[in-house]
Structure formats: structure tokens, C-alpha cells
mmCIF file of C-alpha atoms in Angstrom:
data_model
loop_
_atom_site.group_PDB
_atom_site.id
_atom_site.type_symbol
_atom_site.label_atom_id
_atom_site.label_comp_id
_atom_site.label_asym_id
_atom_site.label_seq_id
_atom_site.Cartn_x
_atom_site.Cartn_y
_atom_site.Cartn_z
ATOM 1 C CA MET F 1 -235.072 86.290 -10.369
ATOM 2 C CA LEU F 2 -233.073 84.986 -13.293
ATOM 3 C CA GLN F 3 -230.463 86.893 -15.316
ATOM 4 C CA LYS F 4 -232.756 87.332 -18.323
ATOM 5 C CA THR F 5 -235.440 88.914 -16.120
ATOM 6 C CA HIS F 6 -232.898 91.349 -14.677
ATOM 7 C CA SER F 7 -231.560 92.156 -18.156
ATOM 8 C CA LEU F 8 -235.067 93.074 -19.330
ATOM 9 C CA ALA F 9 -235.580 95.288 -16.266
ATOM 10 C CA GLY F 10 -232.232 96.969 -17.012
ATOM 11 C CA LEU F 11 -233.284 97.521 -20.640
ATOM 12 C CA LEU F 12 -236.537 99.118 -19.503
ATOM 13 C CA ALA F 13 -234.623 101.414 -17.129
ATOM 14 C CA ALA F 14 -232.271 102.371 -19.980
ATOM 15 C CA GLU F 15 -235.229 103.163 -22.240
ATOM 16 C CA GLY F 16 -236.604 105.430 -19.519
ATOM 17 C CA VAL F 17 -233.310 107.319 -19.334
ATOM 18 C CA LEU F 18 -233.200 107.604 -23.142
ATOM 19 C CA ALA F 19 -236.697 109.104 -23.096
ATOM 20 C CA TYR F 20 -235.882 111.474 -20.224
ATOM 21 C CA TYR F 21 -232.796 112.801 -22.027
ATOM 22 C CA HIS F 22 -234.636 112.899 -25.393
ATOM 23 C CA GLN F 23 -232.062 110.618 -26.986
ATOM 24 C CA PRO F 24 -233.049 108.693 -30.101
ATOM 25 C CA LEU F 25 -233.304 104.956 -29.625
ATOM 26 C CA PHE F 26 -231.393 104.264 -32.852
ATOM 27 C CA SER F 27 -228.209 106.191 -32.155
ATOM 28 C CA TRP F 28 -224.802 105.619 -30.621
ATOM 29 C CA GLU F 29 -226.151 106.852 -27.285
ATOM 30 C CA GLY F 30 -229.178 104.580 -27.595
ATOM 31 C CA ALA F 31 -227.038 101.523 -28.317
ATOM 32 C CA ALA F 32 -224.707 102.379 -25.426
ATOM 33 C CA ALA F 33 -227.608 102.903 -22.997
ATOM 34 C CA LEU F 34 -229.301 99.635 -23.964
ATOM 35 C CA THR F 35 -226.020 97.735 -23.609
ATOM 36 C CA ILE F 36 -225.359 99.317 -20.216
ATOM 37 C CA GLY F 37 -228.905 98.514 -19.099
ATOM 38 C CA CYS F 38 -228.666 94.910 -20.259
ATOM 39 C CA LEU F 39 -225.388 94.408 -18.353
ATOM 40 C CA ALA F 40 -226.034 96.548 -15.262
ATOM 41 C CA GLY F 41 -229.475 94.994 -14.663
ATOM 42 C CA PRO F 42 -228.141 91.555 -13.650
ATOM 43 C CA LEU F 43 -224.822 92.821 -12.219
ATOM 44 C CA ALA F 44 -225.883 92.655 -8.553
ATOM 45 C CA ASP F 45 -225.906 88.864 -8.851
ATOM 46 C CA ILE F 46 -222.109 88.887 -8.989
ATOM 47 C CA ASP F 47 -222.458 87.808 -5.339
ATOM 48 C CA LYS F 48 -224.065 84.486 -6.405
ATOM 49 C CA LYS F 49 -221.622 81.753 -7.329
ATOM 50 C CA GLY F 50 -222.496 80.322 -10.733
ATOM 51 C CA SER F 51 -224.527 83.313 -11.931
ATOM 52 C CA THR F 52 -223.826 84.763 -15.365
ATOM 53 C CA MET F 53 -222.300 87.899 -13.855
ATOM 54 C CA ALA F 54 -220.132 85.892 -11.432
ATOM 55 C CA LYS F 55 -218.777 83.938 -14.410
ATOM 56 C CA LEU F 56 -218.160 87.072 -16.487
ATOM 57 C CA LEU F 57 -216.458 88.947 -13.664
ATOM 58 C CA LEU F 58 -214.862 85.987 -11.914
ATOM 59 C CA PRO F 59 -212.099 87.894 -10.041
ATOM 60 C CA LEU F 60 -214.650 90.244 -8.443
ATOM 61 C CA SER F 61 -216.939 87.332 -7.652
ATOM 62 C CA TRP F 62 -214.057 85.492 -5.972
ATOM 63 C CA ILE F 63 -213.297 88.544 -3.834
ATOM 64 C CA LEU F 64 -216.940 88.632 -2.693
ATOM 65 C CA GLN F 65 -216.825 84.894 -1.964
ATOM 66 C CA LEU F 66 -213.597 85.250 0.022
ATOM 67 C CA ALA F 67 -215.210 88.077 1.992
ATOM 68 C CA LYS F 68 -218.148 85.695 2.651
ATOM 69 C CA VAL F 69 -220.687 88.102 1.130
ATOM 70 C CA LYS F 70 -224.043 86.331 1.037
ATOM 71 C CA HIS F 71 -226.477 86.553 -1.868
ATOM 72 C CA ARG F 72 -228.892 89.500 -1.816
ATOM 73 C CA THR F 73 -226.956 91.400 0.839
ATOM 74 C CA LEU F 74 -224.125 93.846 0.074
ATOM 75 C CA THR F 75 -224.511 94.038 -3.720
ATOM 76 C CA HIS F 76 -228.295 94.471 -3.436
ATOM 77 C CA SER F 77 -228.177 97.198 -0.780
ATOM 78 C CA LEU F 78 -228.825 100.931 -0.901
ATOM 79 C CA LEU F 79 -225.348 101.442 0.533
ATOM 80 C CA PHE F 80 -223.770 99.635 -2.428
ATOM 81 C CA ILE F 81 -225.904 101.565 -4.929
ATOM 82 C CA LEU F 82 -224.780 104.820 -3.290
ATOM 83 C CA ALA F 83 -221.145 103.657 -3.382
ATOM 84 C CA LEU F 84 -221.485 102.827 -7.080
ATOM 85 C CA GLY F 85 -223.017 106.248 -7.621
ATOM 86 C CA SER F 86 -220.041 107.851 -5.948
ATOM 87 C CA LEU F 87 -217.599 105.816 -8.048
ATOM 88 C CA LEU F 88 -219.404 106.616 -11.273
ATOM 89 C CA SER F 89 -220.133 110.280 -10.544
ATOM 90 C CA ALA F 90 -217.538 111.427 -13.103
ATOM 91 C CA LEU F 91 -219.564 109.889 -15.942
ATOM 92 C CA PRO F 92 -221.798 112.134 -18.041
ATOM 93 C CA ALA F 93 -225.252 112.316 -16.446
ATOM 94 C CA PHE F 94 -226.885 110.286 -19.220
ATOM 95 C CA PHE F 95 -224.582 107.283 -18.710
ATOM 96 C CA PHE F 96 -224.514 107.690 -14.933
ATOM 97 C CA TRP F 97 -228.301 107.486 -14.628
ATOM 98 C CA THR F 98 -228.539 104.661 -17.152
ATOM 99 C CA PHE F 99 -226.145 102.536 -15.083
ATOM 100 C CA ILE F 100 -227.539 103.437 -11.657
ATOM 101 C CA LEU F 101 -231.209 102.956 -12.558
ATOM 102 C CA ALA F 102 -230.543 99.700 -14.429
ATOM 103 C CA TYR F 103 -228.489 98.430 -11.485
ATOM 104 C CA ALA F 104 -231.145 99.542 -8.961
ATOM 105 C CA SER F 105 -233.844 97.769 -10.995
ATOM 106 C CA HIS F 106 -232.212 94.524 -9.878
ATOM 107 C CA THR F 107 -232.775 95.230 -6.202
ATOM 108 C CA LEU F 108 -236.299 96.444 -6.902
ATOM 109 C CA ILE F 109 -237.464 93.317 -8.697
ATOM 110 C CA ASP F 110 -235.668 90.994 -6.254
ATOM 111 C CA MET F 111 -237.905 92.532 -3.621
ATOM 112 C CA PHE F 112 -240.789 90.684 -5.314
ATOM 113 C CA ASN F 113 -239.058 87.385 -4.412
ATOM 114 C CA ASP F 114 -240.065 85.601 -1.205
ATOM 115 C CA GLN F 115 -236.467 85.838 0.100
ATOM 116 C CA GLY F 116 -236.369 89.631 -0.253
ATOM 117 C CA VAL F 117 -233.142 91.646 -0.073
ATOM 118 C CA ALA F 118 -231.017 93.127 2.718
ATOM 119 C CA LEU F 119 -231.813 96.631 1.472
ATOM 120 C CA LEU F 120 -230.246 98.299 4.506
ATOM 121 C CA TRP F 121 -227.170 96.047 4.669
ATOM 122 C CA PRO F 122 -225.134 95.614 6.902
ATOM 123 C CA TRP F 123 -228.399 95.297 8.827
ATOM 124 C CA ASN F 124 -229.491 91.837 7.657
ATOM 125 C CA ARG F 125 -233.248 92.338 7.781
ATOM 126 C CA LYS F 126 -234.701 91.307 4.399
ATOM 127 C CA PHE F 127 -237.270 93.518 2.688
ATOM 128 C CA ARG F 128 -240.020 92.384 0.293
ATOM 129 C CA LEU F 129 -242.590 94.404 -1.626
ATOM 130 C CA VAL F 130 -245.303 91.741 -1.480
ATOM 131 C CA PRO F 131 -246.447 89.248 1.149
ATOM 132 C CA LYS F 132 -244.777 85.820 0.938
ATOM 133 C CA PHE F 133 -247.836 84.143 -0.573
ATOM 134 C CA LEU F 134 -247.748 86.595 -3.530
ATOM 135 C CA ALA F 135 -243.970 86.499 -3.961
ATOM 136 C CA ILE F 136 -242.357 85.386 -7.211
ATOM 137 C CA GLU F 137 -240.162 82.313 -6.880
ATOM 138 C CA THR F 138 -236.983 82.341 -8.970
ATOM 139 C CA GLY F 139 -237.380 80.302 -12.152
ATOM 140 C CA SER F 140 -241.093 79.728 -11.582
ATOM 141 C CA PHE F 141 -243.988 80.047 -14.016
ATOM 142 C CA THR F 142 -244.869 83.312 -12.259
ATOM 143 C CA GLU F 143 -241.406 84.680 -13.016
ATOM 144 C CA GLY F 144 -241.939 83.670 -16.645
ATOM 145 C CA VAL F 145 -245.161 85.696 -16.716
ATOM 146 C CA PHE F 146 -243.392 88.621 -15.002
ATOM 147 C CA ARG F 147 -240.563 88.395 -17.586
ATOM 148 C CA LEU F 148 -243.108 88.310 -20.401
ATOM 149 C CA LEU F 149 -244.696 91.502 -19.031
ATOM 150 C CA LEU F 150 -241.269 93.151 -18.749
ATOM 151 C CA GLY F 151 -240.489 92.095 -22.325
ATOM 152 C CA ALA F 152 -243.772 93.561 -23.531
ATOM 153 C CA ALA F 153 -242.999 96.803 -21.698
ATOM 154 C CA VAL F 154 -239.506 96.912 -23.277
ATOM 155 C CA LEU F 155 -241.125 96.627 -26.724
ATOM 156 C CA ILE F 156 -244.120 98.899 -26.131
ATOM 157 C CA TYR F 157 -242.501 101.750 -24.161
ATOM 158 C CA PRO F 158 -240.334 103.066 -27.019
ATOM 159 C CA VAL F 159 -243.258 102.872 -29.443
ATOM 160 C CA LEU F 160 -245.470 104.903 -27.111
ATOM 161 C CA ASN F 161 -242.681 107.310 -26.190
ATOM 162 C CA TYR F 162 -241.429 107.996 -29.713
ATOM 163 C CA ALA F 163 -244.932 108.019 -31.226
ATOM 164 C CA SER F 164 -245.771 110.985 -28.993
ATOM 165 C CA VAL F 165 -242.768 112.861 -30.445
ATOM 166 C CA LEU F 166 -243.992 112.464 -34.046
#
């Protein structure tokens, strides 16, 4: 999946955390959560040379390249998500869960791709959520439709969530 698809998934995860913690969308916390979601969503692609995140965080990307980390392995694994959780455990719960769920959304939606992800890395078996013939190819028309649905959800979810509060 492309960076913009992962950013939308991260935004949707952030909106879910905002709703869970009853934080207003238009607040400092809301702006912080949406920013975190937008950045943490595509972050796992730091392992892919040339990706937006690899360019933004070039030194970390170089380290992963030197270590010969392949795309959709270490940074897409449950082990890495748990390690991030451990590193970020000192954050307030609201920001912790925003980051972790936005980051994990990346692995989840990459599991709709025909290549799948090494979810249980270092075991290299790739996991997918759909059979290969239903998988979403990166940059395809189907991904565009998927991104459109994510975008609609990002716009509709807050309306539905905050309308129920009124």
C-alpha cells in the first residue's frame, strides 16, 4: 500500500483513540493525535528504500538497509510493535495508544496485499488476510478504491461519533 493509504489508516486509528478517550476533535489533543496518526501510519515503511518515511528518517533507514532488513519483515512484525510499545510505555496512555494503533494499522492493511507481511518475524512466513486473487496490489485501482473508503471513514466517523454526544 502507498504512504497516503497508510496515513489515512493512521488518521482513522487516531480518531478511534480520540473517541475512546472522549477527547474533542478540535483541541490540542485532537491535533496531536491526528498528527501522530498521520505520521505513525506509514512509519513501518522506513524499511523500504525510497519510501516517504525512509526519506524523512534517512539515518534510521540506512541502519535498516545496512542490517539487510527486507521490506515487510522486522518493521511490520508483532515483535517490533511490542518493542515500540515497550519503548513508548512512558507516554501518557492517550498518546501511547494513538501511536501504537496507528502504527499497527500499517501492518493490518498490508496484510490485504498479495505479498503479505512477516507478522511473526524472524520467522519469514508471510501472512495475508485475503486469498491472493482478492489481494490489493500496491498502487492499483483497487488500492485507490480502498483509499477512497478509508478517506470516507475518516470523514464520517467523527461526524457519527460526535453527533451521538450532542
